[in-house]
Amino acid sequence: ARALAKGLGKVGYQQSEIDRILEQLGKIHQALLRDSGSDRVLVEVDAAGITISGESLFEQVDLEEATETVDDERDLGELLDRVRAWPTGKWVLFRRDRGDEVRAKLSWISPITGQYLFVDQRGLRAAEKSLKELARDLVEHKIEPLDDTSIVTRAMTGIDERLRRDLAAATVH
């Protein structure tokens, strides 16, 4: 956006015009993302005109689908609020249909689409879900938020407990 604003300024647009154009482009971009069901939209301009296409990278889920699994609308609101409160860096456990489990960290929340991006321990994309999908997965126990205690603290606590057990066993003999 900065490069576009700078370019428009170089060809004689006033700052108020540039701000208006950028605002309109932002609204158009959000509408394209919302309407295409995609988080990537490609706009190509050539002699033939403008071509707009979207790459569908995630499944859209509407509120009715999420509410089917929650009896009370208030409970759904609480679930959505719980997920909204997750900070980036929050670790969760995804239970896949194949039976395997994947630990992943909330890496980013898209301000445009509202998609939550999770990465695995190596930093590779593990999942991308909407707020409503996450709420539904919580109800269906397909996702479990993990303890916020750091891994170092958990490891040290485990070592401490084991040393205490070993010491207790050694003093008994």
Tab-separated table of C-alpha atoms in Angstrom:
chain	number	residue	atom	x	y	z
A	1	ALA	CA	0.000	0.000	0.000
A	2	ARG	CA	2.884	2.349	0.753
A	3	ALA	CA	4.430	1.737	-2.650
A	4	LEU	CA	1.093	2.426	-4.330
A	5	ALA	CA	0.605	5.630	-2.307
A	6	LYS	CA	4.134	6.764	-3.146
A	7	GLY	CA	3.578	6.048	-6.853
A	8	LEU	CA	0.268	7.910	-6.907
A	9	GLY	CA	1.971	10.850	-5.219
A	10	LYS	CA	4.694	10.879	-7.877
A	11	VAL	CA	2.146	11.135	-10.684
A	12	GLY	CA	0.398	14.116	-9.084
A	13	TYR	CA	-2.349	12.762	-6.824
A	14	GLN	CA	-3.067	14.769	-3.658
A	15	GLN	CA	-2.824	12.994	-0.275
A	16	SER	CA	-6.611	13.181	0.259
A	17	GLU	CA	-7.172	11.494	-3.133
A	18	ILE	CA	-4.575	8.832	-2.342
A	19	ASP	CA	-6.220	8.105	1.029
A	20	ARG	CA	-9.639	7.794	-0.648
A	21	ILE	CA	-8.288	5.434	-3.338
A	22	LEU	CA	-6.509	3.248	-0.772
A	23	GLU	CA	-9.651	3.087	1.367
A	24	GLN	CA	-11.744	2.046	-1.655
A	25	LEU	CA	-9.163	-0.572	-2.660
A	26	GLY	CA	-9.184	-1.933	0.886
A	27	LYS	CA	-12.976	-2.276	0.824
A	28	ILE	CA	-12.877	-3.956	-2.591
A	29	HIS	CA	-10.157	-6.352	-1.385
A	30	GLN	CA	-12.149	-7.315	1.723
A	31	ALA	CA	-15.284	-7.882	-0.372
A	32	LEU	CA	-13.333	-10.050	-2.823
A	33	LEU	CA	-11.905	-12.131	0.000
A	34	ARG	CA	-15.312	-12.518	1.625
A	35	ASP	CA	-17.140	-13.337	-1.619
A	36	SER	CA	-14.513	-15.667	-3.071
A	37	GLY	CA	-14.198	-17.851	0.028
A	38	SER	CA	-10.465	-17.454	-0.336
A	39	ASP	CA	-7.580	-15.894	1.494
A	40	ARG	CA	-5.750	-15.112	-1.736
A	41	VAL	CA	-7.199	-13.041	-4.522
A	42	LEU	CA	-5.392	-12.415	-7.786
A	43	VAL	CA	-6.331	-9.359	-9.842
A	44	GLU	CA	-4.907	-9.258	-13.368
A	45	VAL	CA	-5.248	-6.259	-15.667
A	46	ASP	CA	-4.535	-6.566	-19.377
A	47	ALA	CA	-5.829	-5.294	-22.711
A	48	ALA	CA	-8.839	-7.642	-22.425
A	49	GLY	CA	-9.916	-6.117	-19.081
A	50	ILE	CA	-9.733	-7.125	-15.452
A	51	THR	CA	-9.689	-10.756	-14.304
A	52	ILE	CA	-10.313	-11.537	-10.640
A	53	SER	CA	-9.715	-15.036	-9.316
A	54	GLY	CA	-9.452	-16.587	-5.875
A	55	GLU	CA	-7.519	-19.581	-4.635
A	56	SER	CA	-9.638	-21.457	-2.143
A	57	LEU	CA	-7.325	-22.380	0.697
A	58	PHE	CA	-9.831	-22.862	3.484
A	59	GLU	CA	-13.340	-24.081	3.984
A	60	GLN	CA	-15.948	-21.473	4.881
A	61	VAL	CA	-18.089	-22.373	7.866
A	62	ASP	CA	-21.117	-20.363	8.827
A	63	LEU	CA	-22.574	-19.759	12.249
A	64	GLU	CA	-25.409	-22.278	11.828
A	65	GLU	CA	-22.917	-25.104	11.384
A	66	ALA	CA	-21.161	-24.197	14.623
A	67	THR	CA	-24.432	-23.824	16.545
A	68	GLU	CA	-25.619	-27.297	15.556
A	69	THR	CA	-23.205	-28.793	18.066
A	70	VAL	CA	-23.878	-26.290	20.876
A	71	ASP	CA	-27.194	-26.478	22.719
A	72	ASP	CA	-27.266	-22.955	24.094
A	73	GLU	CA	-26.435	-19.823	22.100
A	74	ARG	CA	-24.840	-18.385	25.251
A	75	ASP	CA	-22.471	-21.386	25.334
A	76	LEU	CA	-21.481	-20.680	21.724
A	77	GLY	CA	-20.748	-17.067	22.618
A	78	GLU	CA	-18.564	-18.209	25.511
A	79	LEU	CA	-16.685	-20.616	23.237
A	80	LEU	CA	-16.105	-17.895	20.654
A	81	ASP	CA	-14.902	-15.520	23.396
A	82	ARG	CA	-12.540	-18.199	24.737
A	83	VAL	CA	-10.975	-18.669	21.316
A	84	ARG	CA	-10.813	-14.902	20.701
A	85	ALA	CA	-8.827	-14.593	23.941
A	86	TRP	CA	-6.090	-16.938	22.682
A	87	PRO	CA	-2.874	-14.976	22.276
A	88	THR	CA	-0.482	-15.647	19.437
A	89	GLY	CA	1.935	-18.246	20.727
A	90	LYS	CA	-0.895	-20.322	22.262
A	91	TRP	CA	-0.234	-24.064	21.845
A	92	VAL	CA	-3.065	-26.454	21.000
A	93	LEU	CA	-3.394	-30.135	20.215
A	94	PHE	CA	-5.260	-31.018	17.011
A	95	ARG	CA	-6.840	-34.469	16.893
A	96	ARG	CA	-7.118	-35.506	13.256
A	97	ASP	CA	-9.703	-37.872	11.781
A	98	ARG	CA	-6.905	-40.364	11.068
A	99	GLY	CA	-6.323	-40.666	14.806
A	100	ASP	CA	-3.025	-38.808	14.911
A	101	GLU	CA	-2.432	-35.748	17.051
A	102	VAL	CA	-0.538	-32.619	16.054
A	103	ARG	CA	0.802	-29.984	18.461
A	104	ALA	CA	0.589	-26.537	16.915
A	105	LYS	CA	1.114	-22.932	17.921
A	106	LEU	CA	-1.178	-20.042	17.001
A	107	SER	CA	1.113	-18.019	14.801
A	108	TRP	CA	-1.120	-15.346	13.269
A	109	ILE	CA	-4.700	-14.155	13.052
A	110	SER	CA	-5.611	-12.523	9.752
A	111	PRO	CA	-7.135	-9.095	10.351
A	112	ILE	CA	-8.928	-9.331	6.999
A	113	THR	CA	-10.351	-12.872	6.907
A	114	GLY	CA	-10.243	-13.677	10.627
A	115	GLN	CA	-8.465	-16.964	9.861
A	116	TYR	CA	-6.289	-18.433	12.619
A	117	LEU	CA	-2.971	-19.803	11.332
A	118	PHE	CA	-1.280	-22.552	13.349
A	119	VAL	CA	2.265	-23.797	12.798
A	120	ASP	CA	3.982	-26.956	14.041
A	121	GLN	CA	7.235	-27.142	16.009
A	122	ARG	CA	9.252	-26.617	12.814
A	123	GLY	CA	7.265	-23.506	11.866
A	124	LEU	CA	5.382	-25.201	9.019
A	125	ARG	CA	1.666	-24.605	8.502
A	126	ALA	CA	-0.290	-27.137	10.528
A	127	ALA	CA	-3.810	-25.724	10.237
A	128	GLU	CA	-5.770	-22.678	9.185
A	129	LYS	CA	-9.217	-22.305	10.724
A	130	SER	CA	-11.885	-19.721	11.281
A	131	LEU	CA	-13.080	-18.699	14.723
A	132	LYS	CA	-16.291	-20.688	14.242
A	133	GLU	CA	-14.401	-23.789	13.092
A	134	LEU	CA	-12.228	-23.620	16.208
A	135	ALA	CA	-15.312	-23.281	18.442
A	136	ARG	CA	-16.910	-26.287	16.720
A	137	ASP	CA	-13.692	-28.296	17.058
A	138	LEU	CA	-13.567	-27.498	20.790
A	139	VAL	CA	-17.106	-28.831	21.236
A	140	GLU	CA	-16.283	-31.959	19.240
A	141	HIS	CA	-12.982	-32.441	21.157
A	142	LYS	CA	-10.994	-32.238	17.917
A	143	ILE	CA	-8.818	-29.529	19.447
A	144	GLU	CA	-7.487	-29.092	22.954
A	145	PRO	CA	-5.803	-25.938	24.242
A	146	LEU	CA	-2.553	-26.875	25.947
A	147	ASP	CA	-1.258	-25.603	29.259
A	148	ASP	CA	0.365	-22.177	28.965
A	149	THR	CA	3.157	-23.180	31.303
A	150	SER	CA	6.411	-23.047	29.386
A	151	ILE	CA	8.017	-26.281	28.251
A	152	VAL	CA	11.095	-25.489	30.350
A	153	THR	CA	8.964	-25.094	33.485
A	154	ARG	CA	7.149	-28.374	32.765
A	155	ALA	CA	10.451	-30.166	32.162
A	156	MET	CA	11.988	-28.797	35.359
A	157	THR	CA	8.886	-29.788	37.351
A	158	GLY	CA	9.088	-33.314	35.918
A	159	ILE	CA	12.781	-33.597	36.778
A	160	ASP	CA	12.101	-32.310	40.308
A	161	GLU	CA	9.301	-34.854	40.835
A	162	ARG	CA	11.454	-37.707	39.559
A	163	LEU	CA	14.408	-36.736	41.765
A	164	ARG	CA	12.112	-36.569	44.806
A	165	ARG	CA	10.721	-40.055	44.005
A	166	ASP	CA	14.218	-41.455	43.509
A	167	LEU	CA	15.408	-39.855	46.746
A	168	ALA	CA	12.394	-41.206	48.640
A	169	ALA	CA	13.003	-44.694	47.214
A	170	ALA	CA	16.720	-44.542	48.120
A	171	THR	CA	16.046	-43.531	51.725
A	172	VAL	CA	13.565	-46.384	52.211
A	173	HIS	CA	16.192	-49.051	51.425
